Structures are given as structure tokens and as C-alpha cells.
PDB file of C-alpha atoms in Angstrom:
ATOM      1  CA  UNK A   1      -3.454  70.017-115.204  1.00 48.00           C
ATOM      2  CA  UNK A   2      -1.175  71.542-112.700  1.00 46.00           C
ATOM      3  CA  UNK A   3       1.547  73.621-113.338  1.00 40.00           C
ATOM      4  CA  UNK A   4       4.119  70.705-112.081  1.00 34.00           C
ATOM      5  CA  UNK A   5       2.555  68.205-114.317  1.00 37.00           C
ATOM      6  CA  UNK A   6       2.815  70.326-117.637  1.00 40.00           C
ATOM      7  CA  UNK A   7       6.841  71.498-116.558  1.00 35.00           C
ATOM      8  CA  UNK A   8       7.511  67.755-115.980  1.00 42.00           C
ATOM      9  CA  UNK A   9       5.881  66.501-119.775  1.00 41.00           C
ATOM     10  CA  UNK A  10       8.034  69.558-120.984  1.00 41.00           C
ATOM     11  CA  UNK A  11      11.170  68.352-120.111  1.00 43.00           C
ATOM     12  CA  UNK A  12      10.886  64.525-121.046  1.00 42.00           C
ATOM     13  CA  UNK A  13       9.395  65.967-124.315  1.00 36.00           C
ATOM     14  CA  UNK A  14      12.780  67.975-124.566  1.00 38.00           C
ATOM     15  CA  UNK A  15      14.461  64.986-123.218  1.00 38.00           C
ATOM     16  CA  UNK A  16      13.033  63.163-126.060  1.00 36.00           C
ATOM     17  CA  UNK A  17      13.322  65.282-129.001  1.00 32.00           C
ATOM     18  CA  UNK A  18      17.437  65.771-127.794  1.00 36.00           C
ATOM     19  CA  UNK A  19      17.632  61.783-127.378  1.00 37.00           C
ATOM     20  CA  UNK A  20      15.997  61.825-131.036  1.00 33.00           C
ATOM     21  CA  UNK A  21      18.751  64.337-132.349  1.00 32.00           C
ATOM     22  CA  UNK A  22      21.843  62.369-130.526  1.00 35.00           C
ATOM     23  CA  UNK A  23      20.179  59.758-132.278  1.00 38.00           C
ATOM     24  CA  UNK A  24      20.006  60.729-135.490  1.00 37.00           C
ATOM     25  CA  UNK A  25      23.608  62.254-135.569  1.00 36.00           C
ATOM     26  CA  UNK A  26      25.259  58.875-134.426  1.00 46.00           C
ATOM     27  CA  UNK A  27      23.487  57.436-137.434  1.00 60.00           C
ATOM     28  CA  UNK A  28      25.227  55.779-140.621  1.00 76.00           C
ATOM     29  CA  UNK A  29      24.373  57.758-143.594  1.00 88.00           C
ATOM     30  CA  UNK A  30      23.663  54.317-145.347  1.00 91.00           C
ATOM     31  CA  UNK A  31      20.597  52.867-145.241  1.00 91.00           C
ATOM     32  CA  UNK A  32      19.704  48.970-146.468  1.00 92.00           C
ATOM     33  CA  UNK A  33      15.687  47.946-147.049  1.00 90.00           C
ATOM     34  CA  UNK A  34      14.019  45.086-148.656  1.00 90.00           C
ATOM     35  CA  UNK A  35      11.419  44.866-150.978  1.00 87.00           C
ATOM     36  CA  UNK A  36       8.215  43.102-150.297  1.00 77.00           C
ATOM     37  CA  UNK A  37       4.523  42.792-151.504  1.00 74.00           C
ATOM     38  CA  UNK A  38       4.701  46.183-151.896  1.00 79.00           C
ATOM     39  CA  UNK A  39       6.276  48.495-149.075  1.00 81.00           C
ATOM     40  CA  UNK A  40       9.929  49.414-148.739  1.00 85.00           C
ATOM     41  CA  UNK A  41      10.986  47.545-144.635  1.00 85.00           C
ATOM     42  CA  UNK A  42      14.067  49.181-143.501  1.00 85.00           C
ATOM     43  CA  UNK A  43      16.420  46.927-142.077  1.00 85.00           C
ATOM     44  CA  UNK A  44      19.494  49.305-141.111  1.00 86.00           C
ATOM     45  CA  UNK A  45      20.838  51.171-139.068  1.00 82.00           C
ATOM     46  CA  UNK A  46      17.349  50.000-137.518  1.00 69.00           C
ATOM     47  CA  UNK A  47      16.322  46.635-137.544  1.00 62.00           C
ATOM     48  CA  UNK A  48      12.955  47.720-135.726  1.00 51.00           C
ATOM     49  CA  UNK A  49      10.560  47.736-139.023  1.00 48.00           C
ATOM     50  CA  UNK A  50      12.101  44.663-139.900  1.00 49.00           C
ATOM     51  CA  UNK A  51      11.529  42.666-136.511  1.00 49.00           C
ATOM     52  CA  UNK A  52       8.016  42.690-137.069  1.00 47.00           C
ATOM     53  CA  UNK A  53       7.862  40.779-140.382  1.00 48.00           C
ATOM     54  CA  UNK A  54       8.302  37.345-139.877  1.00 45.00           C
ATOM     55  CA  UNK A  55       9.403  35.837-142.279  1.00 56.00           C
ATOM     56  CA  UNK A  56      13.294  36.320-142.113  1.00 71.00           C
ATOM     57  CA  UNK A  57      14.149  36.364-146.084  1.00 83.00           C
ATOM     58  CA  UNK A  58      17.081  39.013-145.243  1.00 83.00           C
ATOM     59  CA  UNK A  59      19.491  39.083-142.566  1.00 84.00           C
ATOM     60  CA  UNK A  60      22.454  41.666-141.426  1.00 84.00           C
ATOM     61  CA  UNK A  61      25.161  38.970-141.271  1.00 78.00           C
ATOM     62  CA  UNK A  62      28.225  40.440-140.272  1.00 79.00           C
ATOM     63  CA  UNK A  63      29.418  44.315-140.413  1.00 84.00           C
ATOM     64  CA  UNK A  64      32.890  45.565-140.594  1.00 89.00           C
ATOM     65  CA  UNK A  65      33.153  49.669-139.731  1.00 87.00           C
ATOM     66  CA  UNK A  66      35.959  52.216-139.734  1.00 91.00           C
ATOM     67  CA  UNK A  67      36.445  55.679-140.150  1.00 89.00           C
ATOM     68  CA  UNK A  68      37.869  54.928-143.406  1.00 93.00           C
ATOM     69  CA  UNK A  69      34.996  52.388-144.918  1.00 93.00           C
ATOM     70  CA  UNK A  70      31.897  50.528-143.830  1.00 93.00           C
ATOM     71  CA  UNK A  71      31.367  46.956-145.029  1.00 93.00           C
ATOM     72  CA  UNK A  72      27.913  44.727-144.362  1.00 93.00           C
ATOM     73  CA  UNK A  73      27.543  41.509-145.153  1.00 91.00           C
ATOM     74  CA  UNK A  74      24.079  40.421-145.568  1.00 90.00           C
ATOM     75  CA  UNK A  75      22.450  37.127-146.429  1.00 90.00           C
ATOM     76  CA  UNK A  76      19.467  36.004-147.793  1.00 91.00           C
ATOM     77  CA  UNK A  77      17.353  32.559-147.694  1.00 90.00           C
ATOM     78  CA  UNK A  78      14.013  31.805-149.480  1.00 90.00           C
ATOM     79  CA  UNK A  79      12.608  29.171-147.056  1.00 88.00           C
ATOM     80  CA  UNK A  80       9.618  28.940-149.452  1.00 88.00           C
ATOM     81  CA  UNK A  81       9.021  26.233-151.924  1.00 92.00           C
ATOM     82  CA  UNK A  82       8.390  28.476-154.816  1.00 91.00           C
ATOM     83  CA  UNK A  83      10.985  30.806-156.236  1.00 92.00           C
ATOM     84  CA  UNK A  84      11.789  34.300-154.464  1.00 88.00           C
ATOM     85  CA  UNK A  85      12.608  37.228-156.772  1.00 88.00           C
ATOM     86  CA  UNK A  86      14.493  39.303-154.329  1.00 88.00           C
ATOM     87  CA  UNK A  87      15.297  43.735-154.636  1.00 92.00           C
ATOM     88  CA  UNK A  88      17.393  44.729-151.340  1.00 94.00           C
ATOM     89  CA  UNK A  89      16.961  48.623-151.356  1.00 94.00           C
ATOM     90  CA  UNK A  90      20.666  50.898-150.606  1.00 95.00           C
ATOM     91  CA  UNK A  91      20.481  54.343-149.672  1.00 94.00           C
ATOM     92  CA  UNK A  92      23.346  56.896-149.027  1.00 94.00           C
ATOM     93  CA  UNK A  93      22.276  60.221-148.218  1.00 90.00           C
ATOM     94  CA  UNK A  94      25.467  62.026-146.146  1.00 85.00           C
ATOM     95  CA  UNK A  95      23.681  65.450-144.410  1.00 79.00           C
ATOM     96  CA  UNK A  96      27.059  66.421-143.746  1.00 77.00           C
ATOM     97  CA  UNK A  97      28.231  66.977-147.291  1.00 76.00           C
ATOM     98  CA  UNK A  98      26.420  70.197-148.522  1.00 80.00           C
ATOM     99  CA  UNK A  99      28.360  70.715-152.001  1.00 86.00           C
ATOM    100  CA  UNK A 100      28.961  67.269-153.688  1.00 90.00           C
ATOM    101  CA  UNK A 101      29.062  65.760-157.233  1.00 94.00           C
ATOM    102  CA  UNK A 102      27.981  62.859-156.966  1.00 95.00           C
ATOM    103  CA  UNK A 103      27.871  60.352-160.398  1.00 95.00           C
ATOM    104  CA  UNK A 104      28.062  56.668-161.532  1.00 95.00           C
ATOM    105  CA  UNK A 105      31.222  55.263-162.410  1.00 94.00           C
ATOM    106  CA  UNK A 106      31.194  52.211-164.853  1.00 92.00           C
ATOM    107  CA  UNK A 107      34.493  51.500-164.622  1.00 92.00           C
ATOM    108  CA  UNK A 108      34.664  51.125-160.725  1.00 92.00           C
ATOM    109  CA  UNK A 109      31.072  49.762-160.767  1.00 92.00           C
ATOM    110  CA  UNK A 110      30.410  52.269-158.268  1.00 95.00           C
ATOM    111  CA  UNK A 111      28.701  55.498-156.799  1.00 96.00           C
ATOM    112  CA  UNK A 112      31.563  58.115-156.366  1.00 96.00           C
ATOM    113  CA  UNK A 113      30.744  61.258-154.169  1.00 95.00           C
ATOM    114  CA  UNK A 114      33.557  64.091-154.802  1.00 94.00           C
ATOM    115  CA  UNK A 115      32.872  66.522-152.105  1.00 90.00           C
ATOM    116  CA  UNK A 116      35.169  69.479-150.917  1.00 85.00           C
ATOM    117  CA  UNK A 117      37.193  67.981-148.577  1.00 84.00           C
ATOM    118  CA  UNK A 118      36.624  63.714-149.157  1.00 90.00           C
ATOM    119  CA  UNK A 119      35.877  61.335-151.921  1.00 94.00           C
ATOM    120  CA  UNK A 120      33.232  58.301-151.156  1.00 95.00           C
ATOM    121  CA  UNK A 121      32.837  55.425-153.282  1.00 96.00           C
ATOM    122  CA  UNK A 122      29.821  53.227-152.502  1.00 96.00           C
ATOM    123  CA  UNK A 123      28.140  49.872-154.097  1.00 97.00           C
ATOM    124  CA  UNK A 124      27.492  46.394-153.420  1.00 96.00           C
ATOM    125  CA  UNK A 125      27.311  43.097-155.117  1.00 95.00           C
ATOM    126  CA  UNK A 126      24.622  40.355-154.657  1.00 93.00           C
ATOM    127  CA  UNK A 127      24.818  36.737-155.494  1.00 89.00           C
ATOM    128  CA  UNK A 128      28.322  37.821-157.462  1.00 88.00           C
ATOM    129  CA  UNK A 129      26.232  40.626-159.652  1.00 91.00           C
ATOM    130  CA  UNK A 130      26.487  43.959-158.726  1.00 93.00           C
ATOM    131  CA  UNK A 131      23.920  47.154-158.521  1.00 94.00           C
ATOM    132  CA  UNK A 132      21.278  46.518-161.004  1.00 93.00           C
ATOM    133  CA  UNK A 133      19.393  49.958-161.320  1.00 93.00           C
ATOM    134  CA  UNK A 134      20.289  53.318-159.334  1.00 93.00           C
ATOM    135  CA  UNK A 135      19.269  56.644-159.151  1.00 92.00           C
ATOM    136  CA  UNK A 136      21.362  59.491-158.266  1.00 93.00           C
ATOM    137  CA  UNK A 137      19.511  62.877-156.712  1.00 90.00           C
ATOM    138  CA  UNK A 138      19.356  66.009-154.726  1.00 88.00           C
ATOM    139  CA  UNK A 139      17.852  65.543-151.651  1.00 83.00           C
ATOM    140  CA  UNK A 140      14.936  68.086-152.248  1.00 81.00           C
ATOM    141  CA  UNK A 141      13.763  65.345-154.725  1.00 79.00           C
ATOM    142  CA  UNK A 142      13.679  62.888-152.337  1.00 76.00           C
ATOM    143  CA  UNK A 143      10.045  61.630-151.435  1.00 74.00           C
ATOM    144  CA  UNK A 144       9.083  57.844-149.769  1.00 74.00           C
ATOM    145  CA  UNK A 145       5.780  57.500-151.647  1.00 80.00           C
ATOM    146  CA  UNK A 146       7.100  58.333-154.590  1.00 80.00           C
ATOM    147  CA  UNK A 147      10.163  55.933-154.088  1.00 82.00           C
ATOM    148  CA  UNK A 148       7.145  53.073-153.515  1.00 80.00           C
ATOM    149  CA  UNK A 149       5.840  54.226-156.886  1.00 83.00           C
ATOM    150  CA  UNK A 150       8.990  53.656-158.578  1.00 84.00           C
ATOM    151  CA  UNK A 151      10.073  50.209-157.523  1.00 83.00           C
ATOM    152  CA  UNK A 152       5.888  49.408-158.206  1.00 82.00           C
ATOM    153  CA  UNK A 153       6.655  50.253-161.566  1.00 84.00           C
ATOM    154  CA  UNK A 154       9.953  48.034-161.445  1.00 82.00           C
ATOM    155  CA  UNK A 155      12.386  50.804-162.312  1.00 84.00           C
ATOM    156  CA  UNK A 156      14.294  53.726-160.625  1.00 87.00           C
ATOM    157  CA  UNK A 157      14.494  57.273-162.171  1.00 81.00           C
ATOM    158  CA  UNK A 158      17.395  57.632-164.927  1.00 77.00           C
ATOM    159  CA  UNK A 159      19.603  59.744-162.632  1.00 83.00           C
ATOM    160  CA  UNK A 160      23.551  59.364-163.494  1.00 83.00           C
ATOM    161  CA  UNK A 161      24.775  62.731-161.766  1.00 89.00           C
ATOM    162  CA  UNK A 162      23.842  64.982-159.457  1.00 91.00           C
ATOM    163  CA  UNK A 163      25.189  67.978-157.365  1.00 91.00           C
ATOM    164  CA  UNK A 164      24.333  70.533-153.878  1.00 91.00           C
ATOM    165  CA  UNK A 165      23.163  68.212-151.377  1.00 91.00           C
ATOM    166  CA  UNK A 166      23.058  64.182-153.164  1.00 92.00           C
ATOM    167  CA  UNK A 167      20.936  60.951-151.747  1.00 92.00           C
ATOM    168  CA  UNK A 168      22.167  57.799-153.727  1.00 94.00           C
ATOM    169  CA  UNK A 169      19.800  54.800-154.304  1.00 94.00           C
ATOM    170  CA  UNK A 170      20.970  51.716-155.966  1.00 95.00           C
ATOM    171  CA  UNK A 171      18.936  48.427-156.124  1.00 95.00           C
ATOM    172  CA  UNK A 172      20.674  44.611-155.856  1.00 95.00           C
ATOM    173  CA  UNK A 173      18.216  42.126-157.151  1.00 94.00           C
ATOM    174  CA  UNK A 174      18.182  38.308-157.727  1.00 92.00           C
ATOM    175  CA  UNK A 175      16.080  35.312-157.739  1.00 92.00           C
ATOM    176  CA  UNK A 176      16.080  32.720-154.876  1.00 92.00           C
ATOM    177  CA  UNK A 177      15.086  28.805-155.987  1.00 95.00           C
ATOM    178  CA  UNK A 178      13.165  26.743-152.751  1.00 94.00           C
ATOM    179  CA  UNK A 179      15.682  26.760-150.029  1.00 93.00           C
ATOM    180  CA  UNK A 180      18.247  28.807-151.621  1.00 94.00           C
ATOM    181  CA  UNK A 181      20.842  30.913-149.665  1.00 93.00           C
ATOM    182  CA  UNK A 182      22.698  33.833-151.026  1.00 93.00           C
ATOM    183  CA  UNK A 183      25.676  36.343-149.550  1.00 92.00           C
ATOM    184  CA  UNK A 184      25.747  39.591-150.862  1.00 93.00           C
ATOM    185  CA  UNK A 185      27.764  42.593-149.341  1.00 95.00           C
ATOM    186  CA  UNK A 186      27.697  46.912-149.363  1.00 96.00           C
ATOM    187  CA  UNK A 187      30.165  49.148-149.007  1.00 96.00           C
ATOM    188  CA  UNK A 188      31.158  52.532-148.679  1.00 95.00           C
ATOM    189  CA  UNK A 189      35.166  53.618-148.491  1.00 96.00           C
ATOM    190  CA  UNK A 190      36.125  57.014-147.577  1.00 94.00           C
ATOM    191  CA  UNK A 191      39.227  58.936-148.193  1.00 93.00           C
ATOM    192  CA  UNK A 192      40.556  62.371-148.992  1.00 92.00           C
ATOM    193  CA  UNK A 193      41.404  61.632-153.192  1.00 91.00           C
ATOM    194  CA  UNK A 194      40.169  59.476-155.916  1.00 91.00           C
ATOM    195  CA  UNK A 195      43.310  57.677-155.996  1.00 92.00           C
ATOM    196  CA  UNK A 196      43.388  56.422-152.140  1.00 93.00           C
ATOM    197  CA  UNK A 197      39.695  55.458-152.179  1.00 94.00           C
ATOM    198  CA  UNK A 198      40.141  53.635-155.121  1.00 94.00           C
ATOM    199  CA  UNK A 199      43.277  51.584-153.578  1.00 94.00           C
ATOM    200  CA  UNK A 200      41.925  51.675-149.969  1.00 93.00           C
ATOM    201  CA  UNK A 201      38.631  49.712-151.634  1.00 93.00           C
ATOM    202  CA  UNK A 202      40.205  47.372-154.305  1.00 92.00           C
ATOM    203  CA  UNK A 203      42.545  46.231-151.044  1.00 92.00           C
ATOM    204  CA  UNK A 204      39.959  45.957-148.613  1.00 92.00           C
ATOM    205  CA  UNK A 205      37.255  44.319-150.821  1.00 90.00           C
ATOM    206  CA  UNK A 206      40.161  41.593-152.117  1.00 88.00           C
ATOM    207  CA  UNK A 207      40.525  40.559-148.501  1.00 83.00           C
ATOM    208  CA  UNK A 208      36.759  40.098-147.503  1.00 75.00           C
ATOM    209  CA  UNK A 209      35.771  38.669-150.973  1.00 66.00           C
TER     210      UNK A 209
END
């Protein structure tokens, strides 16, 4: 190989890794999969796992972003004539927020995320129930096959709190009948106290619900 040919596959492999990185940074820290026969398909930010399975039980409807919150509507359809026992898969990992405690609130029904300088509330609701199972982490304990293990098994890890670096999972689960179409919607609200993330969400979520 000449010495041109290597310098040029050099540079659009640098080209590609920084592409990859400009990528990744522009990224929402909230992921959303689905489910089914046995694998975890991620369906955002990236709908490119999801385009190749066609059967379209679960679809990004609508999504509403701001600096201040982040809400996704999603719907799903079971055009099967059996019924559909659905679990849509959230993730919230932030890579930006080194020192957070992160717990479960059962009074806001929510993940809240105190970190030094913002609060983050996140959760979701599905068919009018909200998160059935989640699991609360530090990122080191983070691991795909094992997440496949879990959801095999039917249940997430009893995780309430965590702190240092946090990845939040929550599940929303329901059961289609033949032909049945449901909404469901997640959300994440940021602010800089407990008090305005708690009033920026109950006023945002009364006007899209």
C-alpha cells in the first residue's frame, strides 16, 4: 500500500471517529427501547435498530424539547389478533453529571437526579399507569447482557438510590388486545431546585395531558 493510500484511510478514519464524538455529544441522555422475543431494539435517539424490525408495534409519535424539559410521545398498536404484552425500556444516563444522587420519589412518581448545580426529574406513564419496575445505578454497573438477563427473568435489580456517576432504568409495561392502540409519554424536566422542577413539570405535563 502506498504511502498516499495509508495517509488518506488515516484521515477519514479520524474524520470518522471525530464525526462519531460530535455525534455522541449532540446526543439526548435519554434513551427509549422495546422489548421483544428476547433482545432489547433501541428506538431513540436512533431509530436505526428499530427500522429493521418490521413489525411497527412502537412508534415515536410526537416530541416536544427544550432546554428546560424533553417530552416524547409514543404510541403503540398490536396489529396482531392475539394479545400483546408490551415492556418499552427508558434509560437516562447524563455523562455530564459526575457527582449526583439520584433516588425514586413516590410521591412525584418519579426519578429525581440532585446534582451540584441542577435537579432532573424523569418518568413516564403508559396507557394512564406509570413506571412499573426501575432500577437506579452507577454507571460502572452498567452492562447490556446483563440488562437482557434481567428483563429475561421479568424483573429489574432492587435499586432505589444511587450516587457518583447514576444511569436510571425504568420499565412501562401493558397489555395490547387484537387491534388495540395505546399513547403513552416520557419526560425529563430540568431546573436549578426541587421546587422549580417540580412546578415547571406539574405545569407542563397538565397542558400536554
Amino acid at each position: 500500500m502506498s504511502s498516499y493510500v495509508q495517509l488518506n484511510a488515516s484521515e477519514q478514519k479520524r474524520t470518522r471517529l471525530q464525526e462519531a464524538r460530535v455525534s455522541c455529544q449532540s446526543c439526548s441522555p435519554l434513551r427509549i427501547a422495546l422489548w421483544q422475543k428476547g433482545d432489547v431494539i433501541w428506538i431513540y435517539p436512533s431509530m436505526r435498530e428499530y427500522n429493521s424490525y418490521n413489525k411497527q408495534l412502537l412508534t415515536i409519535h410526537s416530541i416536544n424539547s427544550t432546554q428546560e424539559y424533553e417530552l416524547i410521545r409514543v404510541q403503540l398498536y398490536n396489529n396482531e389478533s392475539i394479545n400483546h404484552a408490551v415492556k418499552v425500556i427508558v434509560q437516562y444516563c447524563d455523562e455530564n453529571q459526575k457527582n449526583t444522587t439520584t433516588f425514586y420519589s413516590p410521591y412525584e412518581k418519579a426519578i429525581i437526579c440532585f446534582s451540584d448545580e441542577s435537579v432532573t426529574m424523569l418518568g413516564g406513564s403508559m396507557n394512564g399507569l406509570g413506571m412499573n419496575q426501575y432500577a437506579i445505578q452507577q454507571n460502572s454497573q452498567l452492562n447490556h447482557d446483563r440488562l437482557l438477563k434481567q428483563l429475561k427473568i421479568g424483573k429489574l435489580p432492587v435499586s432505589w438510590l444511587a450516587q457518583g456517576e447514576v444511569c436510571s432504568t425504568f420499565t412501562l409495561e401493558t397489555e395490547l388486545a387484537p387491534m388495540e392502540l395505546v399513547d403513552g409519554m416520557i419526560w425529563t424536566f430540568h431546573s436549578n431546585s426541587e421546587e422549580l422542577v417540580r412546578s415547571l413539570k406539574n405545569e407542563i405535563l397538565s397542558s400536554f395531558l
